[in-house]
PDB file of C-alpha atoms and ligand atoms in Angstrom:
ATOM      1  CA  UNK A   1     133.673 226.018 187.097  1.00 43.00           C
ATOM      2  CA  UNK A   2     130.883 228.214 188.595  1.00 42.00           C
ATOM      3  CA  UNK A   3     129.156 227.622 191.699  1.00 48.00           C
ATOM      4  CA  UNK A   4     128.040 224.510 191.716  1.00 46.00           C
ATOM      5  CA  UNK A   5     130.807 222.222 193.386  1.00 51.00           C
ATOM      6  CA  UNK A   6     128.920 219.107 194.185  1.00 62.00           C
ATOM      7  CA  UNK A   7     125.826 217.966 193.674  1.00 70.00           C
ATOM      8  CA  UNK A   8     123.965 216.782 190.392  1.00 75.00           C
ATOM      9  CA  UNK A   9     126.059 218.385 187.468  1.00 94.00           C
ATOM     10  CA  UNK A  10     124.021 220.915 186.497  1.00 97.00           C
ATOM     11  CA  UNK A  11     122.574 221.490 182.321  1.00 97.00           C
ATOM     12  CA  UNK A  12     120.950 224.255 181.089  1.00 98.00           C
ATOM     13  CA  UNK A  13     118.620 224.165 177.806  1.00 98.00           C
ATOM     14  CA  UNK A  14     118.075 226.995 175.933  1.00 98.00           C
ATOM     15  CA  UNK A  15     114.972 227.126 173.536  1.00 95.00           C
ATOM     16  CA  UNK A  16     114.821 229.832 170.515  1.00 93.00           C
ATOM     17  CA  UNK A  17     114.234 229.948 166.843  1.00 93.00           C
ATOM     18  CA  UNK A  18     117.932 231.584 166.656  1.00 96.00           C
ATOM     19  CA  UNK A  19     116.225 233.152 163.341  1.00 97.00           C
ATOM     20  CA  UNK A  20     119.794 234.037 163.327  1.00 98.00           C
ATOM     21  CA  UNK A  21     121.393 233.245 166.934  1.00 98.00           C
ATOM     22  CA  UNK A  22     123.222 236.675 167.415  1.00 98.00           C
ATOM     23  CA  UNK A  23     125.396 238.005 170.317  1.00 98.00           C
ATOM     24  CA  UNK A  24     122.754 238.876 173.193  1.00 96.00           C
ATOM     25  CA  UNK A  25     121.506 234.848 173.189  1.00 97.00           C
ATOM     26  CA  UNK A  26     125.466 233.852 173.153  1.00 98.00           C
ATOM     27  CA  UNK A  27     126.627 236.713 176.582  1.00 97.00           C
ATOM     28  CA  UNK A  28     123.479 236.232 178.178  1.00 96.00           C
ATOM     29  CA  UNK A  29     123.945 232.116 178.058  1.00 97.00           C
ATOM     30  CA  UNK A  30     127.283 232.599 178.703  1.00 98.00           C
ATOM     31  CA  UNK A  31     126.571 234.394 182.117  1.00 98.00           C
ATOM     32  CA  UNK A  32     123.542 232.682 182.604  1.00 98.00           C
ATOM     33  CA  UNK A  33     126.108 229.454 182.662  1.00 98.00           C
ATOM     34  CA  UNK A  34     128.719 230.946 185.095  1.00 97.00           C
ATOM     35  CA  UNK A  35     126.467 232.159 187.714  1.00 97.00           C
ATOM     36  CA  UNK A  36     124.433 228.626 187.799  1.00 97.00           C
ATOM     37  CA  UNK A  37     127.950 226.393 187.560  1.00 97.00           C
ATOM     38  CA  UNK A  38     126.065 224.796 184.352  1.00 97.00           C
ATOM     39  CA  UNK A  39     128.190 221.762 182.673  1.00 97.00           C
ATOM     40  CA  UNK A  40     126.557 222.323 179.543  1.00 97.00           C
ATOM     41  CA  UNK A  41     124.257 224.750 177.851  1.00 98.00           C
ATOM     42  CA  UNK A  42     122.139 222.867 174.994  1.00 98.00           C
ATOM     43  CA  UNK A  43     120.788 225.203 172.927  1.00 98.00           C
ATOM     44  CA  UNK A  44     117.642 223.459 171.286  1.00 97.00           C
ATOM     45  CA  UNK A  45     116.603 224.786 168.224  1.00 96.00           C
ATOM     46  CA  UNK A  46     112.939 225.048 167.760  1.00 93.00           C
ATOM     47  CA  UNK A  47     111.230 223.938 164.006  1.00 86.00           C
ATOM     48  CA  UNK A  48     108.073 225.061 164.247  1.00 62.00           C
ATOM     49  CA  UNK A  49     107.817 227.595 167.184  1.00 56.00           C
ATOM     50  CA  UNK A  50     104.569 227.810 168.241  1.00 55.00           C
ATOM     51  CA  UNK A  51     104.564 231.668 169.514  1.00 60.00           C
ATOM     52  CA  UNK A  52     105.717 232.603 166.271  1.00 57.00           C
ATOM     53  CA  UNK A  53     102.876 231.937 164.109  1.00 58.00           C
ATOM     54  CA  UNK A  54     104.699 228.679 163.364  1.00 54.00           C
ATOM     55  CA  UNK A  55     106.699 229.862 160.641  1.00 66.00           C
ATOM     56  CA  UNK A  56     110.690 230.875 160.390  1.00 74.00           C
ATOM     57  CA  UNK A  57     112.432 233.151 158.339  1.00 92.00           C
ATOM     58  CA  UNK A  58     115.056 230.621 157.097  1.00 95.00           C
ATOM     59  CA  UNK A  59     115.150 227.285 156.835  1.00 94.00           C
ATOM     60  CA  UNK A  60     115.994 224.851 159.500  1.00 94.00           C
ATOM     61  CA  UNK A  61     118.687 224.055 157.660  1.00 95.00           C
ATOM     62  CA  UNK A  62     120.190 227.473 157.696  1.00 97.00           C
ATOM     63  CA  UNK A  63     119.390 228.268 161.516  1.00 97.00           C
ATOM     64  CA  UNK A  64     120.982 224.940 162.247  1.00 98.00           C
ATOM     65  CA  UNK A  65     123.955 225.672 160.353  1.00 98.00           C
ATOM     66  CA  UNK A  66     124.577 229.055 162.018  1.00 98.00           C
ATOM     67  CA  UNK A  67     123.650 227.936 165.464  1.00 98.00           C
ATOM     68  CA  UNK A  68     126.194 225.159 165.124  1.00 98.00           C
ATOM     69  CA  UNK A  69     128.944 227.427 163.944  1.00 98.00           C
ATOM     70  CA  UNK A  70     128.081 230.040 166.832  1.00 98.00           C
ATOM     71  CA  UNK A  71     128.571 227.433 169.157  1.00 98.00           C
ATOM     72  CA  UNK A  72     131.844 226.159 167.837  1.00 97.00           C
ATOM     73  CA  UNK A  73     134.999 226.820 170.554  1.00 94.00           C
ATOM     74  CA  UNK A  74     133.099 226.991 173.468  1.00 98.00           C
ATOM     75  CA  UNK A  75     133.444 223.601 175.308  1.00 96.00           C
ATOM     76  CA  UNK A  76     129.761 223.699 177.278  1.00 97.00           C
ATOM     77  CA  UNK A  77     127.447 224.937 174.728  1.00 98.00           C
ATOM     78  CA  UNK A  78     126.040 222.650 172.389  1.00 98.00           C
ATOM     79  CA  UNK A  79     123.593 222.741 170.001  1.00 98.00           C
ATOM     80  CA  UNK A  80     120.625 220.514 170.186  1.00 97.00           C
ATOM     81  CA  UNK A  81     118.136 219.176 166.861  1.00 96.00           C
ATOM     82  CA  UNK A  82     115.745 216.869 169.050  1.00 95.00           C
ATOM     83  CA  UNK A  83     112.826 219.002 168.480  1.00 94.00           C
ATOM     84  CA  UNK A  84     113.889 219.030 164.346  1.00 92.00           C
ATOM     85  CA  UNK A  85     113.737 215.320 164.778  1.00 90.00           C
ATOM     86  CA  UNK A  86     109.930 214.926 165.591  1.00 85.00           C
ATOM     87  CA  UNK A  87     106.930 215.940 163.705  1.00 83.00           C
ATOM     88  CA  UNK A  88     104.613 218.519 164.245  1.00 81.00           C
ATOM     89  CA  UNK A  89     104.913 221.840 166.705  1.00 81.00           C
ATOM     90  CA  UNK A  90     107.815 221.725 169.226  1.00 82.00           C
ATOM     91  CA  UNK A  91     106.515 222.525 173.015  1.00 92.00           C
ATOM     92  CA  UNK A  92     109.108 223.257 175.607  1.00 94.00           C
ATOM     93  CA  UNK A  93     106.973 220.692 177.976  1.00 96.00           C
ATOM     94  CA  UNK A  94     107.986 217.575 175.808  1.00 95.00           C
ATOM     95  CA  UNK A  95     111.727 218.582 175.417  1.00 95.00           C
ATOM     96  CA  UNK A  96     112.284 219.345 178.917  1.00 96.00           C
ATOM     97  CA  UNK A  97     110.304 215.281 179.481  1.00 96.00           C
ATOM     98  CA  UNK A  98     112.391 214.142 176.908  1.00 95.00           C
ATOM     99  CA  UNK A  99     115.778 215.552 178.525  1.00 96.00           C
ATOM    100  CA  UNK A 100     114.560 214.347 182.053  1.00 95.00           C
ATOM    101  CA  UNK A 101     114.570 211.037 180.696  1.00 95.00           C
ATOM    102  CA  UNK A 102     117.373 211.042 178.404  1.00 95.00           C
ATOM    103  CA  UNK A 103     119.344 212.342 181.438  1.00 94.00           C
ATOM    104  CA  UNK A 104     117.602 211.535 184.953  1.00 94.00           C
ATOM    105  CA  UNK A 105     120.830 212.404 186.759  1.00 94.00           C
ATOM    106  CA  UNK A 106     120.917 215.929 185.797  1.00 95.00           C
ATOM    107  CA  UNK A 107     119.400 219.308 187.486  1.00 96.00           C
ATOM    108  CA  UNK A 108     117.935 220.639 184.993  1.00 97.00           C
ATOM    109  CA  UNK A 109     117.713 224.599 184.413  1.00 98.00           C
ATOM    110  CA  UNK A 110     115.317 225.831 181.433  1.00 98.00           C
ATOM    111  CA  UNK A 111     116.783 229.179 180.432  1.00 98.00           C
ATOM    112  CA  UNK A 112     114.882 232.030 178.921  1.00 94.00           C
ATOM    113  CA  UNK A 113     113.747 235.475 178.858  1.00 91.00           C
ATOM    114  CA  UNK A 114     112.280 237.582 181.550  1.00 89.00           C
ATOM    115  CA  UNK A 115     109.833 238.771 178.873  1.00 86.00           C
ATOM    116  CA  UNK A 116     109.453 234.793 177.838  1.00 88.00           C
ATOM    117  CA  UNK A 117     108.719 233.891 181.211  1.00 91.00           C
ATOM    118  CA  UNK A 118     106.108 236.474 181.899  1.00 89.00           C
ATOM    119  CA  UNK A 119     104.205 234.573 179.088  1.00 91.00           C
ATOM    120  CA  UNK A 120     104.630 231.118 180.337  1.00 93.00           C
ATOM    121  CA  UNK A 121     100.640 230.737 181.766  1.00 93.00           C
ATOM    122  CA  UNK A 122     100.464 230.689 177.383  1.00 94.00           C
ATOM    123  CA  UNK A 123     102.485 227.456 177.124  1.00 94.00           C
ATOM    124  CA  UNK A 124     100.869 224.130 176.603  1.00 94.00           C
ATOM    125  CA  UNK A 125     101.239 222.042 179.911  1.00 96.00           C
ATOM    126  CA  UNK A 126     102.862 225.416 181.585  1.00 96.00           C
ATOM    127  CA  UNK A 127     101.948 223.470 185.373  1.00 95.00           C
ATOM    128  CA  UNK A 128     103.320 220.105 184.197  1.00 96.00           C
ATOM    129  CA  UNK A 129     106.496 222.155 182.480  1.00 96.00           C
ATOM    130  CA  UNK A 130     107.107 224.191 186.229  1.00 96.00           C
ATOM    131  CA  UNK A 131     107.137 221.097 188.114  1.00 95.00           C
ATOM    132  CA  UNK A 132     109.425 219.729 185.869  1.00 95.00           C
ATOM    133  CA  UNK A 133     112.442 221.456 185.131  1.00 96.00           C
ATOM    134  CA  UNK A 134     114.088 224.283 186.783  1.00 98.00           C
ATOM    135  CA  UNK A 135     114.310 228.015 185.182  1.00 97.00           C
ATOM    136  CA  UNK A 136     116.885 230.284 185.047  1.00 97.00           C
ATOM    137  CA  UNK A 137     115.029 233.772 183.910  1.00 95.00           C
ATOM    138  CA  UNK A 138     117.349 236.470 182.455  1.00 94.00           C
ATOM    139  CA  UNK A 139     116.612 239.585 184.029  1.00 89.00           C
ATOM    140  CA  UNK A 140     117.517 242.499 181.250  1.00 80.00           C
ATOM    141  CA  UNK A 141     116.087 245.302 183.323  1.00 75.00           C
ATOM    142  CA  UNK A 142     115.370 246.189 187.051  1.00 67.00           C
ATOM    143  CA  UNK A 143     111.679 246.149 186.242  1.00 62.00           C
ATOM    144  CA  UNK A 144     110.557 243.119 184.459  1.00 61.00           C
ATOM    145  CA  UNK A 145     107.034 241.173 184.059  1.00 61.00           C
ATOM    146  CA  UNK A 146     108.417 238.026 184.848  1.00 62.00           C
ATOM    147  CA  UNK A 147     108.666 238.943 188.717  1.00 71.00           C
ATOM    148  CA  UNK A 148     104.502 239.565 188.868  1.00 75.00           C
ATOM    149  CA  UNK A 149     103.756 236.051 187.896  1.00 83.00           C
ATOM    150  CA  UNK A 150     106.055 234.173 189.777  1.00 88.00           C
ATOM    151  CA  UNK A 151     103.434 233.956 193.274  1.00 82.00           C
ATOM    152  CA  UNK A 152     100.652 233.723 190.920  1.00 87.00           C
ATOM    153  CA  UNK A 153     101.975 230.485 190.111  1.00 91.00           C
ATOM    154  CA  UNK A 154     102.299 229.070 193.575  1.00 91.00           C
ATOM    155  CA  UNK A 155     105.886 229.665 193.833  1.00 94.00           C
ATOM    156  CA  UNK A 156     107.240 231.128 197.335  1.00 93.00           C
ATOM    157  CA  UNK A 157     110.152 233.713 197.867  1.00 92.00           C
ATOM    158  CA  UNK A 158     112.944 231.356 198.962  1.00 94.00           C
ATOM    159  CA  UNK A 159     115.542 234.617 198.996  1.00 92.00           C
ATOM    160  CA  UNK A 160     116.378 237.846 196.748  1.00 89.00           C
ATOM    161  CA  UNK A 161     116.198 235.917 193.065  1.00 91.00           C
ATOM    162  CA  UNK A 162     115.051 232.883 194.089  1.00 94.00           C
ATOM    163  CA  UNK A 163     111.475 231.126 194.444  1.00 95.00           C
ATOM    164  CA  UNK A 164     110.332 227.236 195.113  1.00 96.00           C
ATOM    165  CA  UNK A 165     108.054 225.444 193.653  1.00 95.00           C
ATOM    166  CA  UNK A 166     105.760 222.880 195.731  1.00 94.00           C
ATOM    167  CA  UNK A 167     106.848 220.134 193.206  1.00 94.00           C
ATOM    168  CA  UNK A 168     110.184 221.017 194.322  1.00 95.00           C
ATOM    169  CA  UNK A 169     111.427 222.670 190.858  1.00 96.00           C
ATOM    170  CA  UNK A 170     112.894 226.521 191.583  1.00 96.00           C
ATOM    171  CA  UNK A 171     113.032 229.733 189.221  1.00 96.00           C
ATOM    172  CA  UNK A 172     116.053 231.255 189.443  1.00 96.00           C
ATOM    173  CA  UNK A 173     115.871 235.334 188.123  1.00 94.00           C
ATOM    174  CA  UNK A 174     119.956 236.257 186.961  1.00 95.00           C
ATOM    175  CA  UNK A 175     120.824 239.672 186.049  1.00 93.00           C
ATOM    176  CA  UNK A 176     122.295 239.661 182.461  1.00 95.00           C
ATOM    177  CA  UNK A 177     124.220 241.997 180.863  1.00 95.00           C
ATOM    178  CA  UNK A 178     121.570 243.736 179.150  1.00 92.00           C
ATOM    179  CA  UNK A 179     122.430 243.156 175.407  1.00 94.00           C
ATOM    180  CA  UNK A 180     119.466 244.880 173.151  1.00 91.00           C
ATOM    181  CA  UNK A 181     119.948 242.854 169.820  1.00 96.00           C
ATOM    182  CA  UNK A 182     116.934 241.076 168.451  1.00 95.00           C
ATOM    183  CA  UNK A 183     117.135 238.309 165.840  1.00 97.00           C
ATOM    184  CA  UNK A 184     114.403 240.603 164.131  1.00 96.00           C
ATOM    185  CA  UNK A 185     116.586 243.514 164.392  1.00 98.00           C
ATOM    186  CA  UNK A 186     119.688 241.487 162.601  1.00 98.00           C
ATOM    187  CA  UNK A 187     117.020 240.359 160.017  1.00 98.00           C
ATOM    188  CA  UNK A 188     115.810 244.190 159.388  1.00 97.00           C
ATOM    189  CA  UNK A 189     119.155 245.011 158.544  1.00 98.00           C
ATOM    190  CA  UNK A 190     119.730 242.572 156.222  1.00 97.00           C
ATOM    191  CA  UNK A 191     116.966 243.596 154.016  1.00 97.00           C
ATOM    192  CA  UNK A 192     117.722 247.130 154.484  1.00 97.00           C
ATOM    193  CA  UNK A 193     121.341 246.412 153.369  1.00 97.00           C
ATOM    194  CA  UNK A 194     122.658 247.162 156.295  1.00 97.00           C
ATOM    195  CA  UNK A 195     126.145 246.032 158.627  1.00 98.00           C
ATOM    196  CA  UNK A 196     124.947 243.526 160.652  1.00 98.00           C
ATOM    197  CA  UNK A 197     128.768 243.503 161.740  1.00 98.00           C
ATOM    198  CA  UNK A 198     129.267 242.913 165.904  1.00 98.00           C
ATOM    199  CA  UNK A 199     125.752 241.859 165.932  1.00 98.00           C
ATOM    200  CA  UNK A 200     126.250 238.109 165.275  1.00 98.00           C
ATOM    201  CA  UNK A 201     129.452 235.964 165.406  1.00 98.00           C
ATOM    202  CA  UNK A 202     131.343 236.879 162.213  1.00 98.00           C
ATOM    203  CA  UNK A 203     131.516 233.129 160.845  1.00 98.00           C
ATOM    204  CA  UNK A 204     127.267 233.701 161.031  1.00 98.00           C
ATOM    205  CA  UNK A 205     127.419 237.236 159.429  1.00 98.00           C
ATOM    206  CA  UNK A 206     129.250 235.499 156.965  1.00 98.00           C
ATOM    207  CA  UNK A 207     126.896 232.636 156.276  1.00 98.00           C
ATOM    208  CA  UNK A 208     123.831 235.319 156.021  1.00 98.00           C
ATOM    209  CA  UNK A 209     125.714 237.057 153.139  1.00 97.00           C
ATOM    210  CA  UNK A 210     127.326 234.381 151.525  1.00 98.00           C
ATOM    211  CA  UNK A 211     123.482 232.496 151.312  1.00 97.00           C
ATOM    212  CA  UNK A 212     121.746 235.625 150.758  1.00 97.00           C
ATOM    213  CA  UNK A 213     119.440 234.913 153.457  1.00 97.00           C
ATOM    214  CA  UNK A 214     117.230 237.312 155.194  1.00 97.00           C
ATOM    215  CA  UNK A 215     116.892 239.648 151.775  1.00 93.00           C
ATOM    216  CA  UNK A 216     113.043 239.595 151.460  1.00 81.00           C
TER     217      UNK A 216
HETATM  218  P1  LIG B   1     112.901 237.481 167.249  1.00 88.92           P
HETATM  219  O1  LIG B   1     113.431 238.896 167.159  1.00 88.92           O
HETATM  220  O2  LIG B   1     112.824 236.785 165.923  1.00 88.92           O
HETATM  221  O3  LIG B   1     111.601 237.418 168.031  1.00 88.92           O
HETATM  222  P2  LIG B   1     114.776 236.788 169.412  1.00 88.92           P
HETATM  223  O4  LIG B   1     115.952 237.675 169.193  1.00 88.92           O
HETATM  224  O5  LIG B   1     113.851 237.147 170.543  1.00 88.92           O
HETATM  225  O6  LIG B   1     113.971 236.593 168.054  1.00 88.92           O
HETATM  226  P3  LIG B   1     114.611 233.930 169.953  1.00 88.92           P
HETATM  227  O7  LIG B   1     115.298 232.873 169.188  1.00 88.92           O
HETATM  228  O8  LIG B   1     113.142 234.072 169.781  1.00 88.92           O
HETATM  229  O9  LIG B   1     115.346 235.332 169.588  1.00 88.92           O
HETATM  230  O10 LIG B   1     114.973 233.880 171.492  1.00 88.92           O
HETATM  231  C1  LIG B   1     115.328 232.735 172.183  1.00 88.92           C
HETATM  232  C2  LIG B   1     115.512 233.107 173.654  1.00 88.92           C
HETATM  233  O11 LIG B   1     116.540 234.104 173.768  1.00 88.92           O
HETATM  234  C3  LIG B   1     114.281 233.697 174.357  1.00 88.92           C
HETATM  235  O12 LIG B   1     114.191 233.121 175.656  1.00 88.92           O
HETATM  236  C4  LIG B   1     114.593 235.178 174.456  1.00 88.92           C
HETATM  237  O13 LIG B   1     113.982 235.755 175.608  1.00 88.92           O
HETATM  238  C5  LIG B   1     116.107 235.196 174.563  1.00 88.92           C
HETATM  239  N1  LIG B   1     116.725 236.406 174.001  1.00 88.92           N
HETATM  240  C6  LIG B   1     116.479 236.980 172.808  1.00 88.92           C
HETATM  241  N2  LIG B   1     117.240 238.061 172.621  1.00 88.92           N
HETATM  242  C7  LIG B   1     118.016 238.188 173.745  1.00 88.92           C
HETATM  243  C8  LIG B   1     119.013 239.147 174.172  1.00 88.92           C
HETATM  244  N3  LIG B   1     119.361 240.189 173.424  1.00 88.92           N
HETATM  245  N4  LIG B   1     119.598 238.950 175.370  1.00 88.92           N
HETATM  246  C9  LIG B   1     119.207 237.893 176.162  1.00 88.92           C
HETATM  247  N5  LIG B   1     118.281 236.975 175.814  1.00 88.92           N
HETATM  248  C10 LIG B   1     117.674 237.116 174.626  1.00 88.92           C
END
């Protein structure tokens, strides 16, 4: 499996509001996986996502529903409720200490968006969170943000892709199959009673329909 033959198995978690998941997290996750030799890809649903205003579109309940069913049939990705489980806004920083613990013999890969990444100096505890976990950054186009920041944040250019950390932690940028759907974009067509058909798995296009979510 992948490229990772010995070592610490490797897990990758994979933070959204999946507001609905739809194909370009699953590919890109998928590939992100494959290149990195990841065991497992968690993806951790976020409650109350911070860069979003703090509010969702539907309910937990729904998003977890439809992430879980996504996920269903592939053997490494999972889907993950810890930050449901506690109160209050859900910061990458405390998941990725809460995984560390909950797993100390794991290499750890945080997996996100070039566009994401650029942002990270935003985060809360974005210097504890880089010397902490690992980060796989999905590159989507040649040109992307996320490469200006990396020195900026004391990182140095191990090799093409590749920059350390002085804590030790790497970023790893991995070209993804550049898959232009947007959770808003699935969401637009839903009100606009549109096919939202190929965009998400069908079991989720399903779910949207048959709960009439997304409407208004
Ligand atoms: P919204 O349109 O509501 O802002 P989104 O489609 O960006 O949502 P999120 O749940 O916010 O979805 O994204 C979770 C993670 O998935 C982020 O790291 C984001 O960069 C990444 N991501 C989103 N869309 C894609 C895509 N088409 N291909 C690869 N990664 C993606």
């Amino acid at each position: 499996m992948g490229t990772a033959k010995s070592g610490p198995r490797r897990i990758g978690l994979f933070g959204g509001t999946f507001d609905p998941v739809h194909i370009g997290h699953l590919r890109s996750a998928e590939e992100v996986a494959e290149a990195l030799g990841l065991e497992r890809v968690l993806f951790v649903l976020a409650a109350h996502p911070p860069h979003k205003g703090g509010r969702a579109h539907a309910s937990e309940g729904h998003r977890w529903e439809m992430l879980r069913m996504a996920l269903e049939g592939n053997p490494r990705f999972e889907p993950s409720d810890v930050e449901l489980k506690k109160d209050g806004p859900s910061y990458s920083v405390e998941t990725v200490a809460h995984f560390r613990e909950a797993m100390p013999e794991a290499e750890i890969f945080f997996i996100l968006g070039a566009d994401a990444f650029s942002e990270i100096e935003t985060w809360k505890d974005y210097r504890r969170l880089l010397s902490l976990s690992n980060f796989a950054v999905m590159r989507r186009r040649e040109a992307e943000e996320g490469l200006k920041v990396i020195e900026a944040l004391g990182y140095r250019r191990a090799k093409e892709g590749l920059y350390l950390h002085p804590s030790g932690t790497k970023v790893q940028f991995l070209p993804v199959t550049p898959i232009g759907v947007s959770s808003t974009q699935v969401r637009e067509a839903v009100k606009r009673g549109r096919s939202i058909r190929y965009l998400v798995p069908q079991r989720v296009e399903e779910y949207i329909l048959r709960h009439g979510l997304y409407r208004d």
